[in-house]
CSV table of C-alpha atoms in Angstrom, one decimal:
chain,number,residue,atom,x,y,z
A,192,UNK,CA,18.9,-88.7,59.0
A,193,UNK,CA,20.7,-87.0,56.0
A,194,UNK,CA,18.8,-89.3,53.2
A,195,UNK,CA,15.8,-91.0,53.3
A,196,UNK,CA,16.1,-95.0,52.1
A,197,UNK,CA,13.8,-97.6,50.4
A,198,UNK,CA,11.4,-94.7,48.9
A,199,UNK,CA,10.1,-93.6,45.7
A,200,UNK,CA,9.9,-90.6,44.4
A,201,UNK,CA,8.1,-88.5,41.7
A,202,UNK,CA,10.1,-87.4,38.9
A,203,UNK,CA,7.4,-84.3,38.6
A,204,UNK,CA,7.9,-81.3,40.4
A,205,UNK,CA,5.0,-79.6,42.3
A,206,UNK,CA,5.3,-76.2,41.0
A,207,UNK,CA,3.5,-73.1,42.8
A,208,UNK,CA,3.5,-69.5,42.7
A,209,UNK,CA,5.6,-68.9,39.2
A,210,UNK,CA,8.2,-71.4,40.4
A,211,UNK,CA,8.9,-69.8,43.4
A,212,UNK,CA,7.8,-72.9,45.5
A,213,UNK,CA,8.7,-77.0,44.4
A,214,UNK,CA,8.8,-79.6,46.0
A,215,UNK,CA,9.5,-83.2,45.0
A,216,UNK,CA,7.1,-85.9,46.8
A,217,UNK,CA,8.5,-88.7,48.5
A,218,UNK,CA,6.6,-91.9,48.8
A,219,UNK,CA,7.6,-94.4,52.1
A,220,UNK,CA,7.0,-98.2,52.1
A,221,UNK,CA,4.2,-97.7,54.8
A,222,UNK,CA,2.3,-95.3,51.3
A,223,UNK,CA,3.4,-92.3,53.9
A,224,UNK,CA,4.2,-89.4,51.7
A,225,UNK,CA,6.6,-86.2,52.4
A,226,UNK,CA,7.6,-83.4,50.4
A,227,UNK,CA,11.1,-81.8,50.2
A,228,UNK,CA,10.9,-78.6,49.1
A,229,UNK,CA,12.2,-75.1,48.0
A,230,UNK,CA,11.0,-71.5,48.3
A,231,UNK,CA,12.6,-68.4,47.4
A,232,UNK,CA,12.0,-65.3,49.0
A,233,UNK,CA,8.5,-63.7,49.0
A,234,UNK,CA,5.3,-63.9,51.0
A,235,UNK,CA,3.1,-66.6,50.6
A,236,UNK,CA,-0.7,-68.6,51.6
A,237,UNK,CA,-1.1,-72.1,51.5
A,238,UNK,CA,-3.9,-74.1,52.8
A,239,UNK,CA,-3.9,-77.4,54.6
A,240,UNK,CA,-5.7,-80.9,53.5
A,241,UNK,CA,-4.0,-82.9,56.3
A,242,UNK,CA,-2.0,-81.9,59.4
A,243,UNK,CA,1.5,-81.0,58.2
A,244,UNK,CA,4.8,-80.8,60.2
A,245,UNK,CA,7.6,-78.5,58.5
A,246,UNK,CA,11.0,-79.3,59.0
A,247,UNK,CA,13.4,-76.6,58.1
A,248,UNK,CA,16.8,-77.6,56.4
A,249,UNK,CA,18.1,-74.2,55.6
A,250,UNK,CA,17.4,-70.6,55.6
A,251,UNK,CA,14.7,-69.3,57.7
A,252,UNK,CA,10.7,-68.7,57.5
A,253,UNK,CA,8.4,-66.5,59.1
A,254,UNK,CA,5.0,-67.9,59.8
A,255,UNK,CA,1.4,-66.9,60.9
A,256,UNK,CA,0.1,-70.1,62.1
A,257,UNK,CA,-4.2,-70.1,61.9
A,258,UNK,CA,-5.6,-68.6,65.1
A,259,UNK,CA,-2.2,-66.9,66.2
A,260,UNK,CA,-1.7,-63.3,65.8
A,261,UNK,CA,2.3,-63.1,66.4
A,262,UNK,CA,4.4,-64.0,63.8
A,263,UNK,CA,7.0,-66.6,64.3
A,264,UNK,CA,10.8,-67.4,62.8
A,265,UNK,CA,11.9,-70.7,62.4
A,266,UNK,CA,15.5,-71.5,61.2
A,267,UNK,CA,17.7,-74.1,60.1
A,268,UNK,CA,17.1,-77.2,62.3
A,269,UNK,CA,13.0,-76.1,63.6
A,270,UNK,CA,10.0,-77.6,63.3
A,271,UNK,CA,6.1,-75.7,63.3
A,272,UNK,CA,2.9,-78.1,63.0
A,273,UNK,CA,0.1,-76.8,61.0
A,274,UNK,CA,-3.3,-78.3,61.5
A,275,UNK,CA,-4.9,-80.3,58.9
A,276,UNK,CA,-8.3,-77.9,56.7
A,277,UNK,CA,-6.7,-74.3,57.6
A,278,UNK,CA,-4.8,-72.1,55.9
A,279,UNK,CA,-1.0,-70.8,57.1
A,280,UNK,CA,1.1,-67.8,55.7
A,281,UNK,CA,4.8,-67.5,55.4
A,282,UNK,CA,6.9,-64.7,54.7
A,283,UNK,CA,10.6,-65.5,53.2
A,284,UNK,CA,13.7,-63.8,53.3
A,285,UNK,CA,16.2,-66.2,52.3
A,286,UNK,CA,15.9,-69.3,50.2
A,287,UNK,CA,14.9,-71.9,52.7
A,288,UNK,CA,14.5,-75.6,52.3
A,289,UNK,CA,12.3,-78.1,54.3
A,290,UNK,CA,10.7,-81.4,54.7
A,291,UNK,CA,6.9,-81.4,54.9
A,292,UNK,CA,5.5,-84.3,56.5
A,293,UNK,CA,2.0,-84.8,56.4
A,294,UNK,CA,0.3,-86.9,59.2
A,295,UNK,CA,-2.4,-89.4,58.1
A,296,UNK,CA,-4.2,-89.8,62.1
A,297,UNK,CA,-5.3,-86.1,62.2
B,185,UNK,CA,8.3,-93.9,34.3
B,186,UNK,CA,6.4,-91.3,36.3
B,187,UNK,CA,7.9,-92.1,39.7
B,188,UNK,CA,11.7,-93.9,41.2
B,189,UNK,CA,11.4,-96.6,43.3
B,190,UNK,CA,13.9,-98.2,45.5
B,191,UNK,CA,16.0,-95.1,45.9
B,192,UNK,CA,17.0,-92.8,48.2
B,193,UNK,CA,16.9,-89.2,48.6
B,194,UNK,CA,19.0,-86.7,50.0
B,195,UNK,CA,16.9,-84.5,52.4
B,196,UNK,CA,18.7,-81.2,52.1
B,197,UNK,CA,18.8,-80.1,48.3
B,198,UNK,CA,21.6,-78.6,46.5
B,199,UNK,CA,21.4,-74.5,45.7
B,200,UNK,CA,22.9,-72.5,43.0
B,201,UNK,CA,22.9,-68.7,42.0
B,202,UNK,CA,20.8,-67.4,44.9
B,203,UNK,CA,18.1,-70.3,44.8
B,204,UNK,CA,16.9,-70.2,41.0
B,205,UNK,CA,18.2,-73.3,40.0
B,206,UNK,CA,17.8,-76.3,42.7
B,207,UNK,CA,18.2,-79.9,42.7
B,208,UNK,CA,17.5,-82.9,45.1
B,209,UNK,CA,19.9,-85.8,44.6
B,210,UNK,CA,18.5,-89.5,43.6
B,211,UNK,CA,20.6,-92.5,44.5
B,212,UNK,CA,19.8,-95.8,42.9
B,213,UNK,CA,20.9,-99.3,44.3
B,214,UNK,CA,23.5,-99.6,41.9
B,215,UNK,CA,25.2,-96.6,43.4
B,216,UNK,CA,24.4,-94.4,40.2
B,217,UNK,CA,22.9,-90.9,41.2
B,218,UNK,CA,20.5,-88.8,39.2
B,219,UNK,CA,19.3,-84.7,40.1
B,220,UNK,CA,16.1,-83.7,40.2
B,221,UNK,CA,15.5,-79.7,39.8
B,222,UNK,CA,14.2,-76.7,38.6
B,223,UNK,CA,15.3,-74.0,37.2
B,224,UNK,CA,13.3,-70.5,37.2
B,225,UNK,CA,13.8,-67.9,34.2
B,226,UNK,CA,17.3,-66.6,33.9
B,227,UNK,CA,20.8,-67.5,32.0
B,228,UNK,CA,23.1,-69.7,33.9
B,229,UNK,CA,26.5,-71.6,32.8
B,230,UNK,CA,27.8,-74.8,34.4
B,231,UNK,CA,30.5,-77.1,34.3
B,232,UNK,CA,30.3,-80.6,34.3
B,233,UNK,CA,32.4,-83.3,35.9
B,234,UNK,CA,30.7,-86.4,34.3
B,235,UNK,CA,28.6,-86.4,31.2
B,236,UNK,CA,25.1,-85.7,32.0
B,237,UNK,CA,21.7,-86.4,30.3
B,238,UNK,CA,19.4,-83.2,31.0
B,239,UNK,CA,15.7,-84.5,30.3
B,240,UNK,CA,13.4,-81.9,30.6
B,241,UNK,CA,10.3,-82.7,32.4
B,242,UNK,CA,8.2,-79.3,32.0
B,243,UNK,CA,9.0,-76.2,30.9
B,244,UNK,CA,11.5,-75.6,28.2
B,245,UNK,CA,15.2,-74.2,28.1
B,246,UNK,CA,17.3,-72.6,25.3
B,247,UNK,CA,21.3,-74.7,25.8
B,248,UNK,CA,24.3,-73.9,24.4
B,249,UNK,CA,26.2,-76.7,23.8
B,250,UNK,CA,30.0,-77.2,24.4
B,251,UNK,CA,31.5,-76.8,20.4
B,252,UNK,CA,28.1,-74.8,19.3
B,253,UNK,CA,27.3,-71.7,17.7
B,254,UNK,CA,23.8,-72.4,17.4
B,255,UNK,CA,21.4,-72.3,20.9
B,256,UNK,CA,19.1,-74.7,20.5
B,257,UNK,CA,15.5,-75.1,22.7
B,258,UNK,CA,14.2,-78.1,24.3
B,259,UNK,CA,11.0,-78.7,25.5
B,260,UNK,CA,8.7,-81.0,27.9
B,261,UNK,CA,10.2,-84.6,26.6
B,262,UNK,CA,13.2,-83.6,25.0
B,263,UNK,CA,16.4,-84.7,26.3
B,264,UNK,CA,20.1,-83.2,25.4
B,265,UNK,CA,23.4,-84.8,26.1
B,266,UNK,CA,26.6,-82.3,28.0
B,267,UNK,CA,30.2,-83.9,27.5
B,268,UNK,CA,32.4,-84.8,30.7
B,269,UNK,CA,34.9,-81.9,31.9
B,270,UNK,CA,32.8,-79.3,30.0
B,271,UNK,CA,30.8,-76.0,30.1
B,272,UNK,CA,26.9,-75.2,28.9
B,273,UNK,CA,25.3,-72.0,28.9
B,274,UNK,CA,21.2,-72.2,29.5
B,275,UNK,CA,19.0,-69.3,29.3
B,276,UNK,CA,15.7,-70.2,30.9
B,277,UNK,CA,12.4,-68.1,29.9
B,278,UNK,CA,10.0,-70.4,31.9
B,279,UNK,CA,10.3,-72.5,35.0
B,280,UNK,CA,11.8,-75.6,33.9
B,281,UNK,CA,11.3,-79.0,35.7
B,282,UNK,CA,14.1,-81.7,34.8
B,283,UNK,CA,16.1,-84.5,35.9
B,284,UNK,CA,19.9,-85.0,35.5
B,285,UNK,CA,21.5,-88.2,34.7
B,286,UNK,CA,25.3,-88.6,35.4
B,287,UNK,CA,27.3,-91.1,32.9
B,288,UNK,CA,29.2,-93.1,34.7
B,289,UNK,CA,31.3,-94.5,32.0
B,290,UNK,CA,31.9,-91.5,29.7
């Protein structure tokens, strides 16, 4: 799926750490909501309200998921789940774009 | 208008000088296309194909126009038109949030 159709989306960016993450929020007909986003290199913390899949659509991330001690890459074309109230970090070498989804059952 | 509806969204966002400036792409039904992006502090020139509306949505950024000898600075709400077939310079000095519109007819 190279666009999503029949959406709306919020002319505001959602701006975090100096600009170095945005993301755009993307609203679907069911009131589901993802976020396309960008982050430049650098090491960052983000905490979780609902269980969030990322989608990665270029570059690459490095990721300390809660409750794992081994760090893992995910490229161009993965996918990591984060579970919904915890906190995830993410270390960035190249630019890399995703999709986050956030799950409304969980 | 806070929000588009009835659009769609290209997932995978378009990336320029190393990531600082960024853009998703906005299609409308009527087959007219609009960018979202951001742009982090630096100076950047583009070219443009068709005239373009630059509405800035946070942030501000200091343009020189196509013809001008003066830079001028626009700010949260401000909006400046770039001719077709033309090149702007832009410094940035805080993340700016905007959204490009792309003349059809000019």
């Amino acid at each position: 799926m190279k666009q999503f159709d029949h959406v709306s989306v919020v002319k505001k960016a959602n701006i975090y750490f100096d600009g170095k993450v945005t993301s755009r929020t993307v609203i679907f007909p069911d009131g589901s909501q993802k976020t396309l986003g960008i982050m430049l290199p650098g090491e960052y913390e983000f905490g979780t309200a609902a269980a969030e899949t990322m989608e990665i659509l270029a570059g690459e991330m490095t990721v300390l998921l809660p409750g794992h001690t081994d760090w893992l890459t995910y490229r161009s074309g993965d996918s990591f789940q984060v579970p919904a109230e915890s906190r995830f970090k993410l270390k960035v070498s190249v630019v890399a774009d995703y999709c986050c989804s956030y799950d409304a059952n969980k």
